[in-house]
Amino acid sequence: MELKDAAVLVTGAGRGIGKAIALAFAKAGVKTVLVNELPSESNAADETVLAIQNLGVLAEKVLWDVSDFKATAEAADTCKLWAGTVDILVNNAGITRDNIFIRMNEDAWDKVLDVNLKSVFNCSRAFLPGMLKNRWGRIINLSSIVAFSGNPGQANYSASKAAVAGLTKSLALEYAGKGITVNAIAPGFIDTDMTKKIPEKIFNDLVAKIPVKRMGTADDVADAALFLAKSSYITGTVLHVNGGLYL
Ligand code: NAP
């Protein structure tokens, strides 16, 4: 399949990295972009959809909580109505609930694992059958640098992102023979709302440690997603996009 014929679904695409990925696929000339976001009062998803439509690409918002298995299965039917098969699935939605481990409560653990890991199960489970029918598909999962380096205060988050890397490799092996590649991207320190929560002193110390001497941008990550979507011989890999911060 060529990109111009592909329908792409990006989860958590109202802002940040997800929005940049959705726009990058639109600029690359895909057929349809489905923009997922949590149902809320904000019209973040509408802004992404409008920006994509202004590029002359079909776009629709599909609002649901990707950590909810039943809601994901129902949303898959809606996606089918808008776009037919989802050919490229980008599991981007993610959250943090940081705390030192001794103070981390069960809710912070469960919520982060549900949104960051179970969502990848939910969406892959819902959209893989269509890819299998077409014998073509791309699944791109967002892991993180901290899956590999660890990070104090992020036991829940780093565990969820390490599990995403393991899930990616297993799915890659299961479906490599069916025209479906499954890869992960492990961003380093990227300039989005997620990293704006970091206290100033820790933030400045972190940037000073990055070998390329700057934070990454959401577009740096979007470039990697597009590259993986175009590649048919790369599967089961974790592509590090971190300016050399962790090698
Ligand atoms: P962000 O700016 O916080 O945006 C996250 C997006 O996910 C938002 O649109 C959010 O919706 C959506 N979302 C959250 N929970 C959801 C749910 N249950 N269902 C559907 N959508 C949901 O984060 P980001 O920095 O762009 O990060 C994107 C991905 O990259 C995440 O998986 C993150 O873990 C990963 N990552 C980021 C960095 C970084 O430095 N920024 C580094 C490594 C990995 P709302 O607007 O409604 O909250």
mmCIF file of C-alpha atoms and ligand atoms in Angstrom:
data_model
loop_
_atom_site.group_PDB
_atom_site.id
_atom_site.type_symbol
_atom_site.label_atom_id
_atom_site.label_comp_id
_atom_site.label_asym_id
_atom_site.label_seq_id
_atom_site.Cartn_x
_atom_site.Cartn_y
_atom_site.Cartn_z
ATOM 1 C CA MET A 1 0.000 0.000 0.000
ATOM 2 C CA GLU A 2 1.166 3.530 -0.721
ATOM 3 C CA LEU A 3 0.853 6.302 1.848
ATOM 4 C CA LYS A 4 -1.568 8.217 -0.395
ATOM 5 C CA ASP A 5 -4.104 5.397 0.029
ATOM 6 C CA ALA A 6 -3.650 4.931 3.780
ATOM 7 C CA ALA A 7 -5.939 5.836 6.663
ATOM 8 C CA VAL A 8 -4.070 6.816 9.828
ATOM 9 C CA LEU A 9 -5.356 6.884 13.388
ATOM 10 C CA VAL A 10 -3.344 8.839 15.945
ATOM 11 C CA THR A 11 -4.416 8.547 19.584
ATOM 12 C CA GLY A 12 -4.062 11.582 21.854
ATOM 13 C CA ALA A 13 -3.716 13.853 18.826
ATOM 14 C CA GLY A 14 -5.282 17.023 20.223
ATOM 15 C CA ARG A 15 -1.912 18.438 21.207
ATOM 16 C CA GLY A 16 1.789 17.705 21.636
ATOM 17 C CA ILE A 17 3.511 14.854 19.823
ATOM 18 C CA GLY A 18 0.233 13.271 18.663
ATOM 19 C CA LYS A 19 -0.854 16.470 16.917
ATOM 20 C CA ALA A 20 2.556 16.794 15.221
ATOM 21 C CA ILE A 21 2.366 13.173 14.025
ATOM 22 C CA ALA A 22 -1.174 13.629 12.676
ATOM 23 C CA LEU A 23 -0.075 16.762 10.774
ATOM 24 C CA ALA A 24 3.089 15.079 9.469
ATOM 25 C CA PHE A 25 1.030 12.256 7.955
ATOM 26 C CA ALA A 26 -1.357 14.790 6.434
ATOM 27 C CA LYS A 27 1.567 16.725 4.908
ATOM 28 C CA ALA A 28 2.896 13.417 3.539
ATOM 29 C CA GLY A 29 -0.409 13.107 1.656
ATOM 30 C CA VAL A 30 -2.208 10.188 3.307
ATOM 31 C CA LYS A 31 -5.869 9.668 2.410
ATOM 32 C CA THR A 32 -7.487 10.097 5.838
ATOM 33 C CA VAL A 33 -6.358 11.050 9.331
ATOM 34 C CA LEU A 34 -8.488 10.068 12.318
ATOM 35 C CA VAL A 35 -7.792 12.247 15.345
ATOM 36 C CA ASN A 36 -8.438 10.641 18.718
ATOM 37 C CA GLU A 37 -8.620 12.583 21.955
ATOM 38 C CA LEU A 38 -10.330 12.223 25.321
ATOM 39 C CA PRO A 39 -13.920 13.483 25.300
ATOM 40 C CA SER A 40 -13.731 16.927 26.964
ATOM 41 C CA GLU A 41 -14.875 20.543 26.800
ATOM 42 C CA SER A 42 -11.683 21.553 24.970
ATOM 43 C CA ASN A 43 -11.788 21.719 21.201
ATOM 44 C CA ALA A 44 -8.184 20.595 20.803
ATOM 45 C CA ALA A 45 -9.138 17.757 18.449
ATOM 46 C CA ASP A 46 -11.184 20.181 16.311
ATOM 47 C CA GLU A 47 -8.089 22.353 15.842
ATOM 48 C CA THR A 48 -6.031 19.355 14.701
ATOM 49 C CA VAL A 49 -8.812 18.241 12.348
ATOM 50 C CA LEU A 50 -9.148 21.735 10.851
ATOM 51 C CA ALA A 51 -5.379 22.047 10.330
ATOM 52 C CA ILE A 52 -5.398 18.710 8.472
ATOM 53 C CA GLN A 53 -8.437 19.600 6.369
ATOM 54 C CA ASN A 54 -6.692 22.870 5.408
ATOM 55 C CA LEU A 55 -3.974 20.684 3.892
ATOM 56 C CA GLY A 56 -6.615 19.076 1.671
ATOM 57 C CA VAL A 57 -6.664 15.767 3.552
ATOM 58 C CA LEU A 58 -9.770 14.064 4.943
ATOM 59 C CA ALA A 59 -9.858 14.237 8.732
ATOM 60 C CA GLU A 60 -12.337 13.329 11.457
ATOM 61 C CA LYS A 61 -12.204 13.432 15.232
ATOM 62 C CA VAL A 62 -13.083 10.272 17.131
ATOM 63 C CA LEU A 63 -13.296 10.997 20.836
ATOM 64 C CA TRP A 64 -12.897 8.209 23.363
ATOM 65 C CA ASP A 65 -10.780 7.076 26.296
ATOM 66 C CA VAL A 66 -8.218 4.644 24.846
ATOM 67 C CA SER A 67 -7.706 2.999 28.242
ATOM 68 C CA ASP A 68 -11.292 1.667 28.048
ATOM 69 C CA PHE A 69 -11.465 -1.675 26.174
ATOM 70 C CA LYS A 70 -15.210 -1.542 25.415
ATOM 71 C CA ALA A 71 -15.109 2.094 24.321
ATOM 72 C CA THR A 72 -12.182 1.272 22.018
ATOM 73 C CA ALA A 73 -14.069 -1.598 20.396
ATOM 74 C CA GLU A 74 -17.084 0.687 19.825
ATOM 75 C CA ALA A 75 -14.871 3.481 18.473
ATOM 76 C CA ALA A 76 -13.327 1.035 16.007
ATOM 77 C CA ASP A 77 -16.772 0.693 14.393
ATOM 78 C CA THR A 78 -17.017 4.486 14.085
ATOM 79 C CA CYS A 79 -13.513 4.640 12.595
ATOM 80 C CA LYS A 80 -14.561 2.014 10.045
ATOM 81 C CA LEU A 81 -17.492 4.192 8.977
ATOM 82 C CA TRP A 82 -15.248 7.240 8.478
ATOM 83 C CA ALA A 83 -12.173 5.614 6.975
ATOM 84 C CA GLY A 84 -12.657 1.927 6.236
ATOM 85 C CA THR A 85 -9.659 0.040 7.539
ATOM 86 C CA VAL A 86 -7.188 1.868 9.764
ATOM 87 C CA ASP A 87 -3.923 1.070 7.981
ATOM 88 C CA ILE A 88 -1.546 2.952 10.263
ATOM 89 C CA LEU A 89 -2.180 3.020 14.004
ATOM 90 C CA VAL A 90 -0.106 5.374 16.138
ATOM 91 C CA ASN A 91 -0.528 4.567 19.834
ATOM 92 C CA ASN A 92 0.532 7.945 21.170
ATOM 93 C CA ALA A 93 -1.822 8.831 24.061
ATOM 94 C CA GLY A 94 0.035 8.880 27.355
ATOM 95 C CA ILE A 95 0.070 10.440 30.803
ATOM 96 C CA THR A 96 2.350 10.864 33.803
ATOM 97 C CA ARG A 97 1.444 10.733 37.515
ATOM 98 C CA ASP A 98 4.919 11.237 39.014
ATOM 99 C CA ASN A 99 5.898 10.681 42.623
ATOM 100 C CA ILE A 100 8.696 8.985 44.502
ATOM 101 C CA PHE A 101 7.838 5.307 44.741
ATOM 102 C CA ILE A 102 7.259 5.261 48.484
ATOM 103 C CA ARG A 103 4.497 7.878 48.031
ATOM 104 C CA MET A 104 3.045 6.488 44.791
ATOM 105 C CA ASN A 105 -0.529 5.392 45.391
ATOM 106 C CA GLU A 106 -2.429 2.592 43.687
ATOM 107 C CA ASP A 107 -4.496 5.007 41.621
ATOM 108 C CA ALA A 108 -1.372 6.654 40.134
ATOM 109 C CA TRP A 109 0.002 3.209 39.281
ATOM 110 C CA ASP A 110 -3.230 1.887 37.726
ATOM 111 C CA LYS A 111 -4.056 5.042 35.780
ATOM 112 C CA VAL A 112 -0.620 5.288 34.161
ATOM 113 C CA LEU A 113 -0.519 1.588 33.296
ATOM 114 C CA ASP A 114 -4.059 1.776 31.867
ATOM 115 C CA VAL A 115 -3.511 4.828 29.678
ATOM 116 C CA ASN A 116 0.058 4.077 28.567
ATOM 117 C CA LEU A 117 0.024 0.282 28.258
ATOM 118 C CA LYS A 118 -3.495 -1.146 28.249
ATOM 119 C CA SER A 119 -4.449 1.380 25.556
ATOM 120 C CA VAL A 120 -1.847 -0.190 23.252
ATOM 121 C CA PHE A 121 -3.458 -3.594 23.862
ATOM 122 C CA ASN A 122 -6.955 -2.136 23.364
ATOM 123 C CA CYS A 123 -6.209 -0.317 20.114
ATOM 124 C CA SER A 124 -3.986 -3.006 18.596
ATOM 125 C CA ARG A 125 -6.636 -5.598 19.422
ATOM 126 C CA ALA A 126 -9.340 -3.456 17.783
ATOM 127 C CA PHE A 127 -7.484 -2.436 14.608
ATOM 128 C CA LEU A 128 -5.239 -5.424 13.839
ATOM 129 C CA PRO A 129 -8.044 -7.547 12.320
ATOM 130 C CA GLY A 130 -8.578 -4.991 9.530
ATOM 131 C CA MET A 131 -4.838 -4.864 8.830
ATOM 132 C CA LEU A 132 -4.705 -8.655 8.733
ATOM 133 C CA LYS A 133 -7.552 -8.737 6.213
ATOM 134 C CA ASN A 134 -5.610 -6.335 3.946
ATOM 135 C CA ARG A 135 -2.284 -8.032 4.692
ATOM 136 C CA TRP A 136 -0.806 -4.571 5.258
ATOM 137 C CA GLY A 137 -0.449 -2.480 8.369
ATOM 138 C CA ARG A 138 1.771 -0.323 10.537
ATOM 139 C CA ILE A 139 1.586 -0.046 14.302
ATOM 140 C CA ILE A 140 3.765 2.615 15.893
ATOM 141 C CA ASN A 141 3.862 2.778 19.694
ATOM 142 C CA LEU A 142 5.203 5.572 21.864
ATOM 143 C CA SER A 143 7.652 4.256 24.431
ATOM 144 C CA SER A 144 10.133 6.547 26.206
ATOM 145 C CA ILE A 145 13.798 7.028 27.035
ATOM 146 C CA VAL A 146 12.958 6.256 30.685
ATOM 147 C CA ALA A 147 11.872 2.719 29.720
ATOM 148 C CA PHE A 148 15.587 2.079 29.236
ATOM 149 C CA SER A 149 17.299 4.514 31.609
ATOM 150 C CA GLY A 150 14.780 4.457 34.488
ATOM 151 C CA ASN A 151 13.932 7.748 36.196
ATOM 152 C CA PRO A 152 13.430 8.585 39.872
ATOM 153 C CA GLY A 153 9.806 9.585 40.471
ATOM 154 C CA GLN A 154 8.564 7.732 37.388
ATOM 155 C CA ALA A 155 8.405 4.063 38.445
ATOM 156 C CA ASN A 156 4.867 3.736 37.058
ATOM 157 C CA TYR A 157 5.617 5.616 33.844
ATOM 158 C CA SER A 158 8.929 3.887 33.080
ATOM 159 C CA ALA A 159 7.380 0.460 33.813
ATOM 160 C CA SER A 160 4.499 1.200 31.418
ATOM 161 C CA LYS A 161 6.849 2.365 28.667
ATOM 162 C CA ALA A 162 9.218 -0.612 29.094
ATOM 163 C CA ALA A 163 6.196 -2.900 28.772
ATOM 164 C CA VAL A 164 5.209 -1.093 25.566
ATOM 165 C CA ALA A 165 8.641 -1.979 24.133
ATOM 166 C CA GLY A 166 8.130 -5.670 25.041
ATOM 167 C CA LEU A 167 4.618 -5.698 23.602
ATOM 168 C CA THR A 168 5.955 -4.095 20.405
ATOM 169 C CA LYS A 169 8.540 -6.837 19.889
ATOM 170 C CA SER A 170 6.056 -9.663 20.503
ATOM 171 C CA LEU A 171 3.484 -8.230 18.081
ATOM 172 C CA ALA A 172 6.225 -7.623 15.519
ATOM 173 C CA LEU A 173 7.148 -11.307 15.616
ATOM 174 C CA GLU A 174 3.528 -12.477 15.466
ATOM 175 C CA TYR A 175 2.579 -10.374 12.417
ATOM 176 C CA ALA A 176 5.815 -9.911 10.436
ATOM 177 C CA GLY A 177 4.686 -12.578 7.990
ATOM 178 C CA LYS A 178 1.361 -10.831 7.357
ATOM 179 C CA GLY A 179 2.628 -7.524 5.970
ATOM 180 C CA ILE A 180 2.305 -5.731 9.300
ATOM 181 C CA THR A 181 5.224 -4.012 10.992
ATOM 182 C CA VAL A 182 5.153 -3.045 14.666
ATOM 183 C CA ASN A 183 7.708 -0.586 16.015
ATOM 184 C CA ALA A 184 8.170 1.792 18.908
ATOM 185 C CA ILE A 185 9.631 5.256 19.250
ATOM 186 C CA ALA A 186 11.414 6.172 22.468
ATOM 187 C CA PRO A 187 11.502 9.961 22.677
ATOM 188 C CA GLY A 188 13.929 11.660 25.027
ATOM 189 C CA PHE A 189 13.171 15.092 26.382
ATOM 190 C CA ILE A 190 10.576 16.666 24.053
ATOM 191 C CA ASP A 191 9.107 20.163 24.308
ATOM 192 C CA THR A 192 5.381 19.558 25.033
ATOM 193 C CA ASP A 193 2.928 20.196 27.888
ATOM 194 C CA MET A 194 4.150 16.941 29.475
ATOM 195 C CA THR A 195 7.671 18.288 30.038
ATOM 196 C CA LYS A 196 6.427 21.788 31.021
ATOM 197 C CA LYS A 197 5.508 20.219 34.403
ATOM 198 C CA ILE A 198 9.208 19.613 35.221
ATOM 199 C CA PRO A 199 10.602 22.017 37.876
ATOM 200 C CA GLU A 200 12.917 24.714 36.382
ATOM 201 C CA LYS A 201 16.156 23.593 38.069
ATOM 202 C CA ILE A 202 15.739 19.926 37.006
ATOM 203 C CA PHE A 203 14.703 21.107 33.519
ATOM 204 C CA ASN A 204 17.854 23.259 33.040
ATOM 205 C CA ASP A 205 20.139 20.503 34.348
ATOM 206 C CA LEU A 206 18.531 18.025 31.952
ATOM 207 C CA VAL A 207 18.899 20.217 28.854
ATOM 208 C CA ALA A 208 22.584 20.815 29.728
ATOM 209 C CA LYS A 209 23.135 17.034 29.623
ATOM 210 C CA ILE A 210 21.682 16.547 26.101
ATOM 211 C CA PRO A 211 24.595 16.054 23.663
ATOM 212 C CA VAL A 212 22.859 17.969 20.827
ATOM 213 C CA LYS A 213 22.272 20.823 23.328
ATOM 214 C CA ARG A 214 18.556 21.279 22.866
ATOM 215 C CA MET A 215 15.255 19.679 23.765
ATOM 216 C CA GLY A 216 13.592 17.649 21.041
ATOM 217 C CA THR A 217 10.539 18.984 19.250
ATOM 218 C CA ALA A 218 7.287 17.168 18.553
ATOM 219 C CA ASP A 219 8.255 17.364 14.865
ATOM 220 C CA ASP A 220 11.473 15.421 15.581
ATOM 221 C CA VAL A 221 9.282 12.573 16.840
ATOM 222 C CA ALA A 222 6.805 12.943 13.964
ATOM 223 C CA ASP A 223 9.687 12.517 11.473
ATOM 224 C CA ALA A 224 10.488 9.176 13.123
ATOM 225 C CA ALA A 225 6.840 8.041 12.931
ATOM 226 C CA LEU A 226 6.679 8.854 9.224
ATOM 227 C CA PHE A 227 9.957 7.034 8.608
ATOM 228 C CA LEU A 228 8.654 3.899 10.347
ATOM 229 C CA ALA A 229 5.380 4.049 8.418
ATOM 230 C CA LYS A 230 7.290 4.107 5.130
ATOM 231 C CA SER A 231 9.579 1.201 6.068
ATOM 232 C CA SER A 232 8.540 -2.325 5.223
ATOM 233 C CA TYR A 233 11.733 -4.056 6.405
ATOM 234 C CA ILE A 234 11.996 -2.535 9.878
ATOM 235 C CA THR A 235 9.955 -4.266 12.542
ATOM 236 C CA GLY A 236 10.245 -4.867 16.277
ATOM 237 C CA THR A 237 12.643 -1.988 16.696
ATOM 238 C CA VAL A 238 12.692 0.825 19.222
ATOM 239 C CA LEU A 239 13.790 4.019 17.507
ATOM 240 C CA HIS A 240 15.452 6.369 20.003
ATOM 241 C CA VAL A 241 14.795 10.062 19.362
ATOM 242 C CA ASN A 242 16.736 11.657 22.199
ATOM 243 C CA GLY A 243 19.560 13.866 20.892
ATOM 244 C CA GLY A 244 22.087 11.378 22.269
ATOM 245 C CA LEU A 245 20.866 11.701 25.870
ATOM 246 C CA TYR A 246 20.784 7.916 26.366
ATOM 247 C CA LEU A 247 22.712 5.598 24.073
HETATM 248 P P1 NAP B 1 0.898 15.564 26.127
HETATM 249 O O1 NAP B 1 1.341 16.863 25.543
HETATM 250 O O2 NAP B 1 0.597 15.475 27.582
HETATM 251 O O3 NAP B 1 -0.357 15.032 25.277
HETATM 252 C C1 NAP B 1 -0.911 13.779 25.561
HETATM 253 C C2 NAP B 1 -2.167 13.606 24.724
HETATM 254 O O4 NAP B 1 -2.758 12.331 25.051
HETATM 255 C C3 NAP B 1 -3.216 14.660 25.003
HETATM 256 O O5 NAP B 1 -3.833 15.011 23.791
HETATM 257 C C4 NAP B 1 -4.183 13.937 25.937
HETATM 258 O O6 NAP B 1 -5.506 14.419 25.938
HETATM 259 C C5 NAP B 1 -4.151 12.544 25.325
HETATM 260 N N1 NAP B 1 -4.668 11.538 26.232
HETATM 261 C C6 NAP B 1 -4.339 11.341 27.541
HETATM 262 N N2 NAP B 1 -5.039 10.323 28.051
HETATM 263 C C7 NAP B 1 -5.840 9.859 27.046
HETATM 264 C C8 NAP B 1 -6.795 8.831 26.966
HETATM 265 N N3 NAP B 1 -7.080 8.060 28.029
HETATM 266 N N4 NAP B 1 -7.464 8.642 25.794
HETATM 267 C C9 NAP B 1 -7.196 9.422 24.714
HETATM 268 N N5 NAP B 1 -6.284 10.416 24.739
HETATM 269 C C10 NAP B 1 -5.623 10.633 25.892
HETATM 270 O O7 NAP B 1 2.000 14.434 25.869
HETATM 271 P P2 NAP B 1 3.168 14.367 24.769
HETATM 272 O O8 NAP B 1 4.377 14.954 25.381
HETATM 273 O O9 NAP B 1 2.673 14.868 23.463
HETATM 274 O O10 NAP B 1 3.397 12.790 24.738
HETATM 275 C C11 NAP B 1 2.871 11.954 23.714
HETATM 276 C C12 NAP B 1 3.389 10.549 23.929
HETATM 277 O O11 NAP B 1 4.830 10.557 23.900
HETATM 278 C C13 NAP B 1 3.011 9.949 25.282
HETATM 279 O O12 NAP B 1 2.773 8.565 25.153
HETATM 280 C C14 NAP B 1 4.248 10.188 26.125
HETATM 281 O O13 NAP B 1 4.344 9.292 27.193
HETATM 282 C C15 NAP B 1 5.335 9.984 25.090
HETATM 283 N N6 NAP B 1 6.606 10.624 25.444
HETATM 284 C C16 NAP B 1 6.693 11.975 25.606
HETATM 285 C C17 NAP B 1 7.920 12.544 25.960
HETATM 286 C C18 NAP B 1 8.098 14.028 26.154
HETATM 287 O O14 NAP B 1 9.212 14.433 26.529
HETATM 288 N N7 NAP B 1 7.105 14.860 25.920
HETATM 289 C C19 NAP B 1 9.026 11.717 26.152
HETATM 290 C C20 NAP B 1 8.896 10.345 25.984
HETATM 291 C C21 NAP B 1 7.672 9.805 25.626
HETATM 292 P P3 NAP B 1 -5.972 15.665 26.889
HETATM 293 O O15 NAP B 1 -5.572 16.898 26.147
HETATM 294 O O16 NAP B 1 -7.445 15.487 27.000
HETATM 295 O O17 NAP B 1 -5.268 15.500 28.194
#
